Amino acid sequence: MPHVLVIEDDEITAREIALELAAHGISADRVHNGDEGLRAAQAPHYDAITLDLMLPGMDGLSLVKQLRERGIATPVLMISALGDVDERVRGLRAGGDDYLTKPFAPDEMAARIEVLLRRQQPAQTRLRVGDLELDLITHVARRGGRELSLLPTEYRLLEFLMRYPGQVLTRAMIFESVWGLRFDPGTNLIDVHIARLRRKVDTEGEPSLIRTVRGSGYRLG
């Protein structure tokens, strides 16, 4: 079972994070200040960390910087009530792997942790979901032996979906990973590209692989 360290000063929020992770088969320990968090985060048995930036004692930015300076590469999901771009950039440059703004949906937090956990798996050269196959070396996609003609953005979108089969990926996660930008709820860019990709992947007579999860995002498989 994956093991996550939750560094969060608010006990109610920390408990909610731990309960949501438990519902996804992930165990969690909780600490409530930066100094205690730094000591705990150096333990080798944690697979990921959720880190509130506004902590008593050592703040979250200083904490993650110290972890990276000490060679500790445990993935860190940074959590903050400050959602502006500069703050997010500061967090990622300090050594964070992902950034989530409060208030957040608990299932999105768990999904982001699952993504960080999967990133630690050995590098692959080929992805497969059912009869869909993606060669990461040649950038060629096939379904049932049929080669798919993909534009560069469609390829990146398909690769992201295939790396997390069966997992609901929110529009925010897709937008940040594929386009490298913070999600704008007013854009339909993702929906347009998903529709184009679906027409190429799911042809007539084949079971649909790309599924819309209403109110949440998309899932492959």
PDB file of C-alpha atoms in Angstrom, residues 121-147 155 158-165 220:
ATOM      1  CA  GLN A 121       7.274   3.581 -12.011  1.00  0.00           C
ATOM      2  CA  PRO A 122      10.092   2.451 -14.366  1.00  0.00           C
ATOM      3  CA  ALA A 123      10.278   4.244 -17.704  1.00  0.00           C
ATOM      4  CA  GLN A 124       8.275   2.614 -20.489  1.00  0.00           C
ATOM      5  CA  THR A 125       8.826   2.637 -24.243  1.00  0.00           C
ATOM      6  CA  ARG A 126       5.359   1.387 -25.158  1.00  0.00           C
ATOM      7  CA  LEU A 127       1.920   1.986 -23.652  1.00  0.00           C
ATOM      8  CA  ARG A 128      -1.041  -0.372 -24.132  1.00  0.00           C
ATOM      9  CA  VAL A 129      -4.696  -0.060 -23.162  1.00  0.00           C
ATOM     10  CA  GLY A 130      -6.785  -2.857 -24.627  1.00  0.00           C
ATOM     11  CA  ASP A 131      -6.036  -2.968 -28.358  1.00  0.00           C
ATOM     12  CA  LEU A 132      -4.700   0.605 -28.298  1.00  0.00           C
ATOM     13  CA  GLU A 133      -0.908   0.898 -28.436  1.00  0.00           C
ATOM     14  CA  LEU A 134       1.434   3.899 -28.322  1.00  0.00           C
ATOM     15  CA  ASP A 135       5.132   3.648 -29.169  1.00  0.00           C
ATOM     16  CA  LEU A 136       6.929   6.322 -27.133  1.00  0.00           C
ATOM     17  CA  ILE A 137      10.069   6.053 -29.273  1.00  0.00           C
ATOM     18  CA  THR A 138       8.563   6.390 -32.756  1.00  0.00           C
ATOM     19  CA  HIS A 139       5.462   8.342 -31.597  1.00  0.00           C
ATOM     20  CA  VAL A 140       3.258   5.981 -33.596  1.00  0.00           C
ATOM     21  CA  ALA A 141      -0.197   5.062 -32.251  1.00  0.00           C
ATOM     22  CA  ARG A 142      -2.179   2.031 -33.382  1.00  0.00           C
ATOM     23  CA  ARG A 143      -5.499   0.535 -32.503  1.00  0.00           C
ATOM     24  CA  GLY A 144      -6.061  -3.064 -33.516  1.00  0.00           C
ATOM     25  CA  GLY A 145      -3.183  -2.753 -35.985  1.00  0.00           C
ATOM     26  CA  ARG A 146      -4.683   0.395 -37.542  1.00  0.00           C
ATOM     27  CA  GLU A 147      -2.248   3.330 -37.446  1.00  0.00           C
ATOM     28  CA  TYR A 155      -0.355  12.689 -29.412  1.00  0.00           C
ATOM     29  CA  LEU A 158      -3.356  10.490 -25.861  1.00  0.00           C
ATOM     30  CA  GLU A 159      -0.061   9.759 -24.101  1.00  0.00           C
ATOM     31  CA  PHE A 160      -1.274  11.473 -20.932  1.00  0.00           C
ATOM     32  CA  LEU A 161      -4.542   9.533 -20.963  1.00  0.00           C
ATOM     33  CA  MET A 162      -2.751   6.229 -21.610  1.00  0.00           C
ATOM     34  CA  ARG A 163      -0.309   6.706 -18.764  1.00  0.00           C
ATOM     35  CA  TYR A 164      -3.208   6.630 -16.306  1.00  0.00           C
ATOM     36  CA  PRO A 165      -5.703   4.051 -17.684  1.00  0.00           C
ATOM     37  CA  LEU A 220      -9.374   6.055 -20.899  1.00  0.00           C
TER      38      LEU A 220
END
